[in-house]
Amino acid sequence: MKLTGKIALITNVSHFMGPAITEEFCREGASVALHDRDAAAVKPYAAIAERLGRDVLSLAGDLSRSGEADRAVEAVVARFGRLDILVNNNAHPPSGSPVEEITDAAWREMMARLLDEPFFCLRAALRVMRPAGRGKIINMSSAAAFPGLPNYAAYTAARAGVNGLTKAVGREVAGAGIQVNAIAQNYDENPTYFPPALTGDPVRLARMVKNIPAGRLARSEESARLAVYLASEDADFFIGQVIPFAGGWVTP
């Protein structure tokens, strides 16, 4: 198992890639701290961790407030003694509109969920990883930031911000024994962007698949296994990489 004995904090566990990453990390031997805005949302995934025989810490709060990110990391260290892996699993459904119609509130909400949250968590994690001289940070992002999506300027900008953060911080902390990377995905089954209600519709699925050179959507566990690899010691030479995971939809 690639993550035996490792301590991982996974944010927004009920959204995006949280369910799949939680299960794959636990299968690979990690103990997990699972965070979501709602305590009730954590329970099903904590149960999965316990069923797989892993130690689990359940946390809840608003990570767009920097103090909550600090509290979450402090709670992990208090319980487990350290933090080895942070998975910034941030998601917020995009709403399409011409850029001149984006309200201040809509812009701020998108930035808060997709850029503020991962920055606050990354900063808090580095405060304990730097002294330890080791750590892995994986930012779950979007391939949409590569081409840019017309009528989705706020979403594209927020995801591009995370990709830039990954590159800059990855290079900054590499010498401290910490690897920061991102998975920039699209067309991957997950409860936020490609839920069963969408992927189970043959007409809509066929329309999506036309855009994917691989000819299919990715299974959620495929992306989660890439996260396992980046969190493992096998990936120590990956530094500040934003890895496209989109079946050929982008090839930057």
Coordinates of C-alpha atoms in Angstrom, one line a residue:
M1 CA 0.0 0.0 0.0
K2 CA 1.4 3.4 -1.0
L3 CA 0.1 5.5 1.9
T4 CA 0.5 3.3 4.9
G5 CA 1.0 5.3 8.0
K6 CA 0.3 8.7 6.3
I7 CA -2.0 11.3 7.7
A8 CA -4.2 13.1 5.1
L9 CA -6.6 16.0 5.3
I10 CA -9.2 16.0 2.6
T11 CA -11.4 19.0 2.3
N12 CA -15.0 19.3 1.0
V13 CA -15.2 15.5 1.3
S14 CA -18.8 15.2 0.1
H15 CA -18.1 17.1 -3.1
F16 CA -16.2 16.8 -6.4
M17 CA -13.5 14.1 -5.9
G18 CA -13.8 13.8 -2.1
P19 CA -15.7 10.6 -2.0
A20 CA -13.4 8.8 -4.4
I21 CA -10.2 10.1 -2.9
T22 CA -11.3 9.2 0.6
E23 CA -11.9 5.6 -0.4
E24 CA -8.7 5.2 -2.4
F25 CA -6.5 6.9 0.3
C26 CA -8.0 4.6 2.9
R27 CA -7.5 1.5 0.7
E28 CA -3.9 2.6 0.4
G29 CA -3.4 2.7 4.2
A30 CA -3.8 6.4 5.1
S31 CA -5.5 7.7 8.2
V32 CA -7.8 10.6 7.2
A33 CA -9.2 13.9 8.5
L34 CA -12.4 14.6 6.5
H35 CA -13.7 18.2 6.4
D36 CA -16.9 19.6 5.0
R37 CA -19.1 22.6 5.6
D38 CA -21.8 20.5 7.1
A39 CA -20.9 17.9 9.8
A40 CA -23.7 15.6 8.6
A41 CA -22.1 15.5 5.1
V42 CA -18.9 14.0 6.6
K43 CA -20.6 11.0 8.3
P44 CA -21.0 8.7 5.2
Y45 CA -17.4 9.1 4.3
A46 CA -16.1 8.7 7.8
A47 CA -18.1 5.4 7.9
I48 CA -16.2 4.3 4.7
A49 CA -12.9 5.0 6.4
E50 CA -13.9 3.1 9.5
R51 CA -15.1 0.2 7.4
L52 CA -11.7 0.0 5.8
G53 CA -10.1 0.0 9.2
R54 CA -8.6 3.5 9.1
D55 CA -8.4 6.1 11.9
V56 CA -10.6 9.1 11.0
L57 CA -11.2 12.6 12.3
S58 CA -14.4 14.4 11.3
L59 CA -14.3 18.2 10.9
A60 CA -16.8 20.8 9.8
G61 CA -16.8 24.6 9.1
D62 CA -16.3 27.3 6.5
L63 CA -12.9 27.0 5.0
S64 CA -13.3 30.3 3.1
R65 CA -12.6 31.8 6.5
S66 CA -8.9 31.6 7.2
G67 CA -9.4 30.8 10.9
E68 CA -11.3 27.6 10.0
A69 CA -8.4 26.4 7.9
D70 CA -6.0 27.1 10.7
R71 CA -8.3 25.3 13.2
A72 CA -8.7 22.3 10.9
V73 CA -4.9 21.8 10.5
E74 CA -4.4 22.3 14.3
A75 CA -7.0 19.7 15.0
V76 CA -5.3 17.2 12.7
V77 CA -2.0 17.7 14.4
A78 CA -3.6 17.5 17.9
R79 CA -5.2 14.2 16.9
F80 CA -2.5 12.5 14.8
G81 CA 0.7 14.4 15.7
R82 CA 1.4 15.6 12.2
L83 CA 0.0 16.3 8.8
D84 CA 1.6 14.5 5.8
I85 CA -0.9 15.2 3.0
L86 CA -3.4 18.0 2.2
V87 CA -5.9 17.4 -0.6
N88 CA -7.5 20.7 -1.5
N89 CA -10.7 19.4 -3.0
N90 CA -12.6 22.6 -3.9
A91 CA -15.7 22.7 -5.9
H92 CA -18.4 25.3 -6.8
P93 CA -20.8 24.8 -9.7
P94 CA -20.1 27.4 -12.4
S95 CA -22.9 29.6 -13.6
G96 CA -22.6 30.8 -17.2
S97 CA -23.2 34.4 -18.2
P98 CA -21.5 37.2 -20.2
V99 CA -18.7 38.7 -18.2
E100 CA -20.4 42.1 -17.9
E101 CA -23.3 40.4 -16.1
I102 CA -21.3 38.8 -13.4
T103 CA -22.3 40.4 -10.1
D104 CA -19.8 41.3 -7.4
A105 CA -21.4 38.7 -5.1
A106 CA -21.1 36.0 -7.7
W107 CA -17.5 36.8 -8.4
R108 CA -16.6 36.9 -4.7
E109 CA -18.4 33.6 -4.0
M110 CA -16.5 31.8 -6.8
M111 CA -13.2 33.2 -5.6
A112 CA -13.9 32.3 -2.0
R113 CA -14.8 28.7 -2.7
L114 CA -12.2 28.0 -5.4
L115 CA -9.2 30.2 -4.6
D116 CA -9.5 31.5 -1.0
E117 CA -10.2 28.1 0.5
P118 CA -7.2 26.3 -1.1
F119 CA -4.9 29.1 -0.3
F120 CA -5.9 29.3 3.4
C121 CA -5.6 25.5 3.7
L122 CA -2.3 25.4 1.9
R123 CA -0.9 28.2 4.1
A124 CA -2.0 26.5 7.3
A125 CA -0.6 23.2 6.2
L126 CA 2.8 24.6 5.3
R127 CA 3.1 26.0 8.7
V128 CA 3.4 22.5 10.0
M129 CA 5.0 20.8 7.0
R130 CA 7.9 23.2 6.7
P131 CA 9.2 22.5 10.2
A132 CA 8.7 18.7 9.6
G133 CA 10.7 18.9 6.4
R134 CA 8.2 16.9 4.4
G135 CA 4.7 17.0 3.0
K136 CA 2.4 16.6 0.0
I137 CA -0.2 19.1 -1.2
I138 CA -2.6 18.2 -4.0
N139 CA -4.9 20.8 -5.5
M140 CA -7.9 19.4 -7.3
S141 CA -8.5 21.9 -10.1
S142 CA -9.9 22.1 -13.6
A143 CA -8.7 21.7 -17.1
A144 CA -11.0 24.5 -18.0
A145 CA -8.3 27.0 -17.0
F146 CA -6.1 26.0 -19.9
P147 CA -8.3 27.1 -22.9
G148 CA -10.6 29.4 -20.8
L149 CA -14.4 28.9 -21.1
P150 CA -16.4 31.7 -22.7
N151 CA -19.2 32.8 -20.5
Y152 CA -17.6 31.2 -17.5
A153 CA -15.0 33.9 -16.7
A154 CA -15.2 33.7 -12.9
Y155 CA -14.9 30.0 -12.8
T156 CA -12.0 29.9 -15.3
A157 CA -10.2 32.7 -13.4
A158 CA -10.5 31.0 -10.0
R159 CA -9.3 27.7 -11.4
A160 CA -6.4 29.4 -13.2
G161 CA -5.5 31.1 -9.9
V162 CA -5.2 27.7 -8.2
N163 CA -3.0 26.4 -11.0
G164 CA -0.8 29.5 -10.7
L165 CA -0.6 29.1 -7.0
T166 CA 0.4 25.4 -7.4
K167 CA 3.3 26.4 -9.7
A168 CA 4.6 29.2 -7.6
V169 CA 4.3 27.5 -4.2
G170 CA 5.5 24.2 -5.6
R171 CA 8.8 25.8 -6.6
E172 CA 9.0 27.8 -3.4
V173 CA 8.8 24.9 -1.0
A174 CA 10.5 22.1 -3.1
G175 CA 13.7 22.7 -1.2
A176 CA 11.9 22.1 2.1
G177 CA 11.0 18.6 1.1
I178 CA 7.4 19.4 0.2
Q179 CA 5.8 18.7 -3.1
V180 CA 2.8 20.8 -4.3
N181 CA 1.0 19.6 -7.5
A182 CA -2.5 19.9 -9.0
I183 CA -4.8 17.6 -11.0
A184 CA -6.6 19.7 -13.6
Q185 CA -9.5 17.6 -14.7
N186 CA -12.6 17.6 -16.8
Y187 CA -15.1 14.9 -17.9
D188 CA -14.6 12.9 -14.8
E189 CA -17.5 11.3 -13.0
N190 CA -18.1 13.0 -9.7
P191 CA -21.1 14.2 -7.7
T192 CA -20.6 17.9 -8.3
Y193 CA -19.9 18.4 -12.0
F194 CA -20.7 15.0 -13.7
P195 CA -23.3 13.4 -11.4
P196 CA -25.3 10.3 -12.3
A197 CA -28.3 12.4 -13.3
L198 CA -26.1 13.9 -16.1
T199 CA -24.0 10.9 -17.1
G200 CA -27.0 8.6 -17.0
D201 CA -28.8 10.5 -19.7
P202 CA -27.7 8.8 -23.0
V203 CA -28.4 11.9 -25.1
R204 CA -26.4 14.3 -22.9
L205 CA -23.6 11.7 -22.4
A206 CA -23.2 11.3 -26.2
R207 CA -23.0 15.0 -26.6
M208 CA -20.2 15.2 -24.0
V209 CA -18.3 12.3 -25.3
K210 CA -18.0 13.9 -28.8
N211 CA -15.6 16.5 -27.1
I212 CA -13.4 13.8 -25.6
P213 CA -10.7 12.2 -27.7
A214 CA -10.6 9.2 -25.3
G215 CA -14.2 8.6 -26.2
R216 CA -15.5 8.3 -22.7
L217 CA -15.7 9.9 -19.3
A218 CA -13.2 9.0 -16.7
R219 CA -14.2 6.9 -13.7
S220 CA -13.8 8.8 -10.4
E221 CA -11.4 6.2 -9.1
E222 CA -9.0 6.9 -12.0
S223 CA -8.5 10.5 -10.8
A224 CA -8.3 9.4 -7.2
R225 CA -5.6 6.9 -8.0
L226 CA -3.6 9.7 -9.6
A227 CA -4.0 11.6 -6.4
V228 CA -2.7 8.6 -4.5
Y229 CA 0.3 8.5 -6.7
L230 CA 1.0 12.2 -6.2
A231 CA 0.6 11.8 -2.4
S232 CA 3.1 8.9 -2.3
E233 CA 6.9 8.8 -2.2
D234 CA 6.9 7.6 -5.8
A235 CA 6.1 11.2 -6.8
D236 CA 8.8 13.1 -4.9
F237 CA 10.2 14.6 -8.1
F238 CA 7.0 16.1 -9.2
I239 CA 7.2 19.8 -8.4
G240 CA 4.6 22.5 -9.1
Q241 CA 3.0 20.4 -11.9
V242 CA -0.6 21.1 -13.1
I243 CA -1.4 17.7 -14.6
P244 CA -4.2 17.7 -17.2
F245 CA -6.6 14.8 -16.7
A246 CA -9.3 15.2 -19.3
G247 CA -9.0 12.4 -21.8
G248 CA -7.2 14.6 -24.4
W249 CA -9.7 17.4 -24.2
V250 CA -6.7 19.6 -23.5
T251 CA -3.0 18.8 -24.1
P252 CA -1.0 21.9 -22.9

